CSV table of C-alpha atoms in Angstrom, one decimal:
chain,number,residue,atom,x,y,z
A,225,MET,CA,72.3,98.6,103.2
A,226,ALA,CA,72.8,98.7,99.4
A,227,LEU,CA,72.7,101.2,96.6
A,228,SER,CA,69.4,101.8,94.8
A,229,ASP,CA,68.9,100.5,91.2
A,230,THR,CA,69.3,104.0,89.9
A,231,ASP,CA,72.7,104.3,91.7
A,232,LEU,CA,73.9,100.9,90.3
A,233,ASP,CA,72.9,102.2,86.9
A,234,LEU,CA,75.1,105.3,87.3
A,235,LEU,CA,78.1,103.3,88.5
A,236,PHE,CA,77.8,100.2,86.3
A,237,ARG,CA,74.7,99.4,84.3
A,238,THR,CA,74.0,102.5,82.1
A,239,ALA,CA,77.5,104.0,82.6
A,240,ARG,CA,79.3,104.1,79.2
A,241,THR,CA,82.7,105.3,78.0
A,242,PRO,CA,81.8,108.5,76.2
A,243,VAL,CA,82.2,108.9,72.4
A,244,ARG,CA,82.1,112.7,72.5
A,245,TRP,CA,82.7,115.3,75.2
A,246,SER,CA,80.5,118.3,76.0
A,247,THR,CA,82.3,121.6,76.5
A,248,MET,CA,81.3,121.7,80.2
A,249,PRO,CA,84.5,122.1,82.2
A,250,VAL,CA,85.4,120.1,85.3
A,251,ALA,CA,85.7,122.4,88.4
A,252,GLU,CA,88.8,122.4,90.5
A,253,GLU,CA,86.7,121.5,93.5
A,254,THR,CA,85.5,118.4,91.7
A,255,ILE,CA,89.1,117.3,91.3
A,256,THR,CA,89.8,117.6,95.0
A,257,ALA,CA,86.5,116.0,95.9
A,258,LEU,CA,87.5,113.1,93.6
A,259,TYR,CA,90.8,112.5,95.3
A,260,ASP,CA,89.1,112.8,98.7
A,261,LEU,CA,87.1,109.7,97.7
A,262,VAL,CA,89.9,107.8,95.8
A,263,LYS,CA,92.3,108.1,98.8
A,264,LEU,CA,89.8,106.1,101.0
A,265,GLY,CA,89.8,103.0,98.9
A,266,PRO,CA,91.7,100.0,100.4
A,267,THR,CA,95.3,99.3,99.5
A,268,SER,CA,97.7,96.6,100.7
A,269,GLY,CA,99.0,97.6,104.1
A,270,ASN,CA,97.5,101.1,103.5
A,271,SER,CA,100.5,101.6,101.1
A,272,GLN,CA,98.7,104.1,98.8
A,273,PRO,CA,101.3,103.9,96.0
A,274,GLY,CA,98.9,105.5,93.4
A,275,ARG,CA,99.8,109.0,92.2
A,276,PHE,CA,97.5,111.2,90.1
A,277,VAL,CA,98.5,114.0,87.7
A,278,PHE,CA,95.5,116.1,86.8
A,279,LEU,CA,96.1,117.7,83.4
A,280,HIS,CA,93.5,120.5,83.8
A,281,SER,CA,95.0,123.5,82.0
A,282,GLN,CA,94.9,123.7,78.2
A,283,ASP,CA,98.7,124.0,78.3
A,284,SER,CA,99.3,120.8,80.3
A,285,ARG,CA,96.9,118.9,78.1
A,286,GLU,CA,98.8,120.1,75.0
A,287,ARG,CA,102.0,118.6,76.5
A,288,LEU,CA,100.3,115.2,76.5
A,289,ARG,CA,99.4,115.3,72.8
A,290,PRO,CA,102.6,114.0,71.3
A,291,ALA,CA,102.5,110.9,73.6
A,292,LEU,CA,99.0,109.8,72.5
A,293,SER,CA,98.5,107.0,70.0
A,294,ALA,CA,97.1,108.5,66.7
A,295,GLY,CA,93.7,107.0,67.2
A,296,ASN,CA,93.3,108.5,70.7
A,297,VAL,CA,94.4,112.1,70.0
A,298,ASP,CA,90.9,113.6,69.3
A,299,ARG,CA,89.0,111.9,72.0
A,300,VAL,CA,91.6,112.8,74.7
A,301,MET,CA,92.3,116.3,73.5
A,302,THR,CA,88.6,117.3,73.5
A,303,ALA,CA,88.2,116.2,77.1
A,304,PRO,CA,88.4,119.0,79.7
A,305,LEU,CA,90.6,117.0,82.0
A,306,THR,CA,92.9,114.0,81.7
A,307,VAL,CA,94.4,112.2,84.6
A,308,ILE,CA,97.7,110.3,84.4
A,309,VAL,CA,97.3,107.4,86.8
A,310,ALA,CA,100.8,106.7,88.1
A,311,HIS,CA,102.5,105.1,91.0
A,312,ASP,CA,105.5,105.9,93.2
A,313,PRO,CA,108.0,103.0,93.1
A,314,ILE,CA,109.5,104.3,96.4
A,315,PHE,CA,106.0,104.5,98.0
A,316,PHE,CA,107.4,102.6,101.0
A,317,ASP,CA,109.3,105.7,102.2
A,318,LYS,CA,105.9,106.9,103.6
A,319,MET,CA,105.0,103.6,105.2
A,320,ASP,CA,106.1,104.4,108.7
A,321,ARG,CA,103.4,107.2,108.8
A,322,LEU,CA,100.7,105.2,107.0
A,323,SER,CA,100.8,101.9,108.9
A,324,ASP,CA,101.4,100.9,112.4
A,325,MET,CA,102.7,97.5,111.3
A,326,PRO,CA,106.3,97.6,112.3
A,327,ASP,CA,109.1,97.3,109.7
A,328,LEU,CA,106.9,97.4,106.6
A,329,ARG,CA,109.2,100.1,105.2
A,330,SER,CA,112.3,97.9,105.3
A,331,TRP,CA,110.4,94.8,104.2
A,332,PHE,CA,109.5,96.6,100.9
A,333,ALA,CA,112.8,98.4,100.6
A,334,ALA,CA,114.7,95.1,100.8
A,335,ASP,CA,112.7,93.4,98.0
A,336,VAL,CA,112.4,95.3,94.7
A,337,GLY,CA,110.2,92.6,93.2
A,338,LEU,CA,107.7,92.8,96.0
A,339,SER,CA,107.7,96.6,96.1
A,340,GLU,CA,107.3,96.9,92.3
A,341,GLU,CA,104.4,94.4,92.3
A,342,THR,CA,102.8,96.1,95.2
A,343,ALA,CA,103.1,99.6,93.6
A,344,THR,CA,101.7,98.4,90.3
A,345,ARG,CA,98.9,96.3,91.7
A,346,ASN,CA,97.7,98.8,94.2
A,347,GLY,CA,98.3,101.8,92.0
A,348,THR,CA,96.0,100.1,89.5
A,349,LEU,CA,93.4,99.4,92.1
A,350,GLN,CA,93.5,103.1,93.0
A,351,GLY,CA,93.1,103.9,89.3
A,352,ALA,CA,89.9,101.9,89.2
A,353,TYR,CA,88.7,103.6,92.4
A,354,LEU,CA,89.2,106.9,90.4
A,355,ILE,CA,87.0,105.6,87.6
A,356,MET,CA,84.3,104.6,90.0
A,357,ALA,CA,84.5,107.7,92.2
A,358,ALA,CA,84.3,109.9,89.0
A,359,ARG,CA,81.1,108.2,88.0
A,360,ALA,CA,79.8,108.5,91.6
A,361,LEU,CA,80.3,112.3,91.3
A,362,GLY,CA,78.5,112.4,88.0
A,363,LEU,CA,81.5,112.5,85.7
A,364,ASP,CA,82.0,110.3,82.6
A,365,ALA,CA,85.3,108.5,82.4
A,366,MET,CA,87.4,107.3,79.4
A,367,PRO,CA,90.3,105.1,80.6
A,368,MET,CA,92.9,104.1,78.1
A,369,SER,CA,96.4,102.7,77.8
A,370,GLY,CA,97.2,103.7,74.2
A,371,PHE,CA,100.0,106.2,74.8
A,372,ASP,CA,103.8,106.3,75.1
A,373,SER,CA,104.4,105.8,78.8
A,374,TYR,CA,108.1,106.7,78.5
A,375,MET,CA,107.3,110.0,76.9
A,376,VAL,CA,104.7,110.7,79.6
A,377,GLU,CA,107.2,109.9,82.3
A,378,ASP,CA,109.8,112.2,80.7
A,379,THR,CA,107.3,115.0,80.2
A,380,PHE,CA,105.5,114.9,83.5
A,381,LEU,CA,106.9,112.5,86.1
A,382,ALA,CA,110.7,112.8,85.8
A,383,ALA,CA,111.2,115.0,88.9
A,384,GLN,CA,109.1,112.7,91.1
A,385,GLY,CA,110.3,109.4,89.7
A,386,TRP,CA,106.7,108.2,89.4
A,387,ARG,CA,105.8,105.6,86.8
A,388,ALA,CA,102.9,106.0,84.3
A,389,ASN,CA,100.3,103.3,84.4
A,390,PHE,CA,97.3,104.4,82.3
A,391,ILE,CA,95.3,107.6,81.6
A,392,VAL,CA,91.7,108.5,82.3
A,393,SER,CA,90.0,111.4,80.5
A,394,LEU,CA,87.2,112.9,82.6
A,395,GLY,CA,84.4,115.3,81.8
A,396,TYR,CA,80.7,115.2,80.8
A,397,ALA,CA,79.6,113.2,77.8
A,398,ASP,CA,77.9,114.8,74.9
A,399,GLY,CA,75.0,112.3,74.3
A,400,VAL,CA,74.9,108.6,74.7
A,401,PRO,CA,76.9,106.2,72.5
A,402,GLU,CA,74.8,105.0,69.5
A,403,ALA,CA,76.5,101.6,69.4
A,404,PRO,CA,75.1,99.1,71.9
A,405,ARG,CA,77.4,98.0,74.8
A,406,ALA,CA,80.0,95.5,73.7
A,407,PRO,CA,79.4,91.9,74.8
A,408,ARG,CA,80.4,90.7,78.2
A,409,LEU,CA,81.6,87.3,79.2
A,410,GLY,CA,79.1,85.1,80.9
A,411,PHE,CA,79.4,83.9,84.5
A,412,ASP,CA,80.4,80.4,83.3
A,413,GLU,CA,83.2,81.8,81.1
A,414,ALA,CA,84.8,84.1,83.6
A,415,CYS,CA,83.9,82.6,87.0
A,416,MET,CA,84.0,79.4,89.0
A,417,LEU,CA,81.7,78.8,91.9
A,418,LEU,CA,83.2,76.2,94.2
B,75,MET,CA,73.5,113.1,88.4
B,76,ALA,CA,75.7,112.0,91.3
B,77,LEU,CA,75.4,109.7,94.2
B,78,SER,CA,74.0,110.9,97.5
B,79,ASP,CA,76.2,111.5,100.5
B,80,THR,CA,74.8,108.4,102.1
B,81,ASP,CA,75.8,106.4,99.0
B,82,LEU,CA,79.3,107.9,98.9
B,83,ASP,CA,79.6,106.9,102.6
B,84,LEU,CA,78.7,103.3,101.7
B,85,LEU,CA,81.2,103.1,98.9
B,86,PHE,CA,84.1,105.1,100.3
B,87,ARG,CA,83.7,107.3,103.4
B,88,THR,CA,82.5,105.0,106.1
B,89,ALA,CA,83.4,101.7,104.3
B,90,ARG,CA,86.0,99.9,106.3
B,91,THR,CA,87.8,96.6,105.9
B,92,PRO,CA,86.1,94.4,108.5
B,93,VAL,CA,88.0,93.1,111.6
B,94,ARG,CA,85.5,90.3,112.3
B,95,TRP,CA,82.8,88.6,110.2
B,96,SER,CA,79.3,87.9,111.3
B,97,THR,CA,77.9,84.4,110.6
B,98,MET,CA,75.5,85.7,108.0
B,99,PRO,CA,76.1,83.8,104.8
B,100,VAL,CA,76.4,85.2,101.3
B,101,ALA,CA,73.6,84.0,99.0
B,102,GLU,CA,74.4,82.4,95.7
B,103,GLU,CA,72.2,85.0,94.0
B,104,THR,CA,74.4,87.7,95.5
B,105,ILE,CA,77.4,86.1,93.8
B,106,THR,CA,75.8,86.2,90.4
B,107,ALA,CA,74.5,89.7,91.0
B,108,LEU,CA,78.0,90.7,91.9
B,109,TYR,CA,79.5,89.4,88.7
B,110,ASP,CA,76.7,91.0,86.7
B,111,LEU,CA,78.0,94.4,87.9
B,112,VAL,CA,81.7,93.6,87.7
B,113,LYS,CA,81.5,92.5,84.1
B,114,LEU,CA,80.2,95.9,83.1
B,115,GLY,CA,83.2,97.9,84.2
B,116,PRO,CA,85.5,99.2,81.5
B,117,THR,CA,88.6,97.2,80.3
B,118,SER,CA,91.1,97.9,77.6
B,119,GLY,CA,89.5,97.1,74.2
B,120,ASN,CA,86.8,95.3,76.2
B,121,SER,CA,89.4,92.5,76.8
B,122,GLN,CA,87.9,91.4,80.2
B,123,PRO,CA,90.9,89.3,81.2
B,124,GLY,CA,89.7,89.1,84.9
B,125,ARG,CA,88.6,85.7,86.2
B,126,PHE,CA,86.9,85.1,89.5
B,127,VAL,CA,86.9,81.9,91.6
B,128,PHE,CA,84.2,82.1,94.3
B,129,LEU,CA,85.2,79.8,97.2
B,130,HIS,CA,81.7,79.5,98.7
B,131,SER,CA,81.6,76.0,100.1
B,132,GLN,CA,83.3,75.1,103.3
B,133,ASP,CA,85.3,72.5,101.5
B,134,SER,CA,86.6,74.9,98.8
B,135,ARG,CA,87.6,77.4,101.5
B,136,GLU,CA,89.5,74.7,103.5
B,137,ARG,CA,91.5,74.0,100.3
B,138,LEU,CA,92.7,77.6,100.4
B,139,ARG,CA,93.9,77.5,104.0
B,140,PRO,CA,97.4,76.1,103.5
B,141,ALA,CA,98.1,78.9,101.0
B,142,LEU,CA,97.4,81.7,103.4
B,143,SER,CA,100.0,83.6,105.3
B,144,ALA,CA,99.9,82.7,109.0
B,145,GLY,CA,98.6,86.1,110.0
B,146,ASN,CA,95.7,86.0,107.5
B,147,VAL,CA,94.3,82.5,108.3
B,148,ASP,CA,91.7,83.4,110.9
B,149,ARG,CA,90.3,86.4,109.1
B,150,VAL,CA,90.0,84.7,105.8
B,151,MET,CA,88.7,81.3,107.1
B,152,THR,CA,85.9,83.0,109.2
B,153,ALA,CA,84.6,84.8,106.1
B,154,PRO,CA,81.6,83.1,104.4
B,155,LEU,CA,83.1,83.7,100.9
B,156,THR,CA,86.5,84.3,99.5
B,157,VAL,CA,87.1,85.2,95.9
B,158,ILE,CA,90.4,84.5,94.0
B,159,VAL,CA,90.8,87.4,91.6
B,160,ALA,CA,92.7,85.9,88.7
B,161,HIS,CA,93.3,86.6,85.0
B,162,ASP,CA,93.5,84.5,81.9
B,163,PRO,CA,96.9,85.1,80.1
B,164,ILE,CA,95.2,83.8,76.9
B,165,PHE,CA,92.3,86.3,77.3
B,166,PHE,CA,92.8,87.3,73.7
B,167,ASP,CA,91.4,84.1,72.4
B,168,LYS,CA,88.0,85.6,73.1
B,169,MET,CA,88.7,89.0,71.5
B,170,ASP,CA,87.1,88.3,68.1
B,171,ARG,CA,83.8,88.0,69.9
B,172,LEU,CA,84.3,90.8,72.4
B,173,SER,CA,85.5,93.6,70.2
B,174,ASP,CA,84.8,94.7,66.6
B,175,MET,CA,88.2,96.2,66.3
B,176,PRO,CA,89.9,93.9,63.7
B,177,ASP,CA,93.0,91.9,64.5
B,178,LEU,CA,93.1,92.6,68.2
B,179,ARG,CA,93.5,88.9,68.8
B,180,SER,CA,96.6,88.5,66.7
B,181,TRP,CA,98.0,91.8,68.0
B,182,PHE,CA,98.0,90.5,71.6
B,183,ALA,CA,98.9,86.9,70.5
B,184,ALA,CA,102.1,88.2,68.8
B,185,ASP,CA,103.4,90.2,71.9
B,186,VAL,CA,103.5,88.3,75.2
B,187,GLY,CA,104.8,91.5,77.0
B,188,LEU,CA,101.8,93.5,75.9
B,189,SER,CA,99.3,90.7,76.6
B,190,GLU,CA,100.8,90.0,80.0
B,191,GLU,CA,100.6,93.7,80.9
B,192,THR,CA,97.1,94.0,79.6
B,193,ALA,CA,95.9,90.9,81.5
B,194,THR,CA,97.5,92.0,84.7
B,195,ARG,CA,96.4,95.7,84.6
B,196,ASN,CA,92.8,95.0,83.5
B,197,GLY,CA,92.4,92.0,85.7
B,198,THR,CA,93.4,94.2,88.6
B,199,LEU,CA,91.0,96.9,87.5
B,200,GLN,CA,88.2,94.3,87.5
B,201,GLY,CA,89.3,93.2,91.0
B,202,ALA,CA,88.8,96.8,92.2
B,203,TYR,CA,85.4,96.8,90.4
B,204,LEU,CA,84.6,93.7,92.5
B,205,ILE,CA,85.4,95.5,95.7
B,206,MET,CA,83.3,98.5,94.8
B,207,ALA,CA,80.4,96.4,93.5
B,208,ALA,CA,80.4,94.3,96.7
B,209,ARG,CA,80.1,97.4,98.8
B,210,ALA,CA,77.4,98.7,96.4
B,211,LEU,CA,75.4,95.5,97.2
B,212,GLY,CA,75.9,95.9,100.9
B,213,LEU,CA,78.7,93.5,101.4
B,214,ASP,CA,81.9,94.1,103.3
B,215,ALA,CA,85.2,93.4,101.5
B,216,MET,CA,88.6,92.4,102.8
B,217,PRO,CA,91.2,92.4,99.9
B,218,MET,CA,94.6,90.9,100.6
B,219,SER,CA,97.7,89.7,98.8
B,220,GLY,CA,99.3,87.8,101.7
B,221,PHE,CA,99.1,84.2,100.3
B,222,ASP,CA,101.1,81.8,98.2
B,223,SER,CA,100.0,82.5,94.6
B,224,TYR,CA,101.7,79.4,93.2
B,225,MET,CA,99.9,77.2,95.7
B,226,VAL,CA,96.6,78.8,94.8
B,227,GLU,CA,97.3,78.4,91.1
B,228,ASP,CA,98.2,74.7,91.6
B,229,THR,CA,95.1,74.0,93.8
B,230,PHE,CA,92.4,76.0,91.9
B,231,LEU,CA,93.6,77.3,88.5
B,232,ALA,CA,95.8,74.6,86.9
B,233,ALA,CA,93.2,73.3,84.5
B,234,GLN,CA,92.3,76.7,83.2
B,235,GLY,CA,95.8,78.2,83.2
B,236,TRP,CA,94.6,81.3,85.0
B,237,ARG,CA,97.0,83.3,87.1
B,238,ALA,CA,96.2,84.4,90.7
B,239,ASN,CA,96.4,88.1,91.4
B,240,PHE,CA,94.9,88.8,94.9
B,241,ILE,CA,92.1,87.5,97.0
B,242,VAL,CA,89.0,89.3,98.5
B,243,SER,CA,87.0,87.9,101.4
B,244,LEU,CA,83.4,88.9,101.3
B,245,GLY,CA,80.6,88.8,103.9
B,246,TYR,CA,78.9,91.0,106.5
B,247,ALA,CA,81.1,92.6,109.2
B,248,ASP,CA,80.5,92.0,112.8
B,249,GLY,CA,80.6,95.5,114.2
B,250,VAL,CA,82.8,98.4,113.2
B,251,PRO,CA,86.6,98.5,113.6
B,252,GLU,CA,87.5,100.2,116.9
B,253,ALA,CA,90.7,101.6,115.5
B,254,PRO,CA,90.3,104.9,113.5
B,255,ARG,CA,90.9,104.7,109.8
B,256,ALA,CA,94.6,104.7,109.0
B,257,PRO,CA,96.0,108.0,107.6
B,258,ARG,CA,95.6,108.9,104.0
B,259,LEU,CA,98.1,110.9,101.8
B,260,GLY,CA,97.1,114.5,101.3
B,261,PHE,CA,96.3,115.9,97.8
B,262,ASP,CA,99.7,117.6,97.7
B,263,GLU,CA,101.6,114.4,98.4
B,264,ALA,CA,99.8,112.1,95.9
B,265,CYS,CA,98.6,114.5,93.2
B,266,MET,CA,99.8,117.2,90.9
B,267,LEU,CA,97.3,119.7,89.4
B,268,LEU,CA,98.8,121.1,86.2
């Protein structure tokens, strides 16, 4: 079984990062429906290090403003929802419950290089699942890394000790971008078939 | 517009990492169709640092064997296709063609910390797009990081200078895993709604 062409369009082919946002809000039920999909994506040893801070209220989004790069302020601040994609560097504290492989917790706890790499890689995978799940639910997604991650961590993540990775604004696009899609690398440039 | 429940099942809800592979091969056209979706996913500044080495021939898959962790040998070697998800640390050499933002090339070239972070983060996002696109095309995916990345780089990536990130075996599952899906973190554990 595979997705229809229309569905592949929605996820990949006609999906575009929006230029302008409509004023249509994102419902709170959509946020929980989104996480209920994201959480199912595969992670290494079911470690699930990804953490998601949904800035939904006007007040919470205003607290993000000073951390944004100048060129990103307008397009993030006009979005009805922005998600901080983060990860928990101490994710392994939950491993005994998440995996029946013995001793994963102490394996990660003993090796900060391994646990840091696992948190970053798998938190990033989960951030991509968020982008795809958002599109699957009919939302438009605008991922970006142009912000001050230390300021975001100070403002939003200090109590939890989570680390900021990237942000994704979500909402409903106002129109389709006028510019054609930017060029993509050809198979022969980006792939080898051996 | 959103995906149907059946489609969300295929991508997320009933999708499982396979326990055993059927002998059904993956067609070469499926590999190019897969990359044609993956390449469309969003990356920072359209940088597209992800690189994909499709180990399709029996011979190429045998060359991967010595780099696999002992516990992963059987489940990778019985798959009809394994992809090395890699990235090009010198991805910015192509930026002048990929983006009309001026000077992105020199901005990345001048800052190895930034370019390394961008390559790793966006190459990982593209690896997650690969997992999702594979499921969208009806394939089953088995991502894993239990392998010797230096050996993989020596064996497959030395000429290009690409860096290995993780691997994904692809094919068609033989049956459904008997074990129930491992537990997922609840919204209140992994998310904040502000």
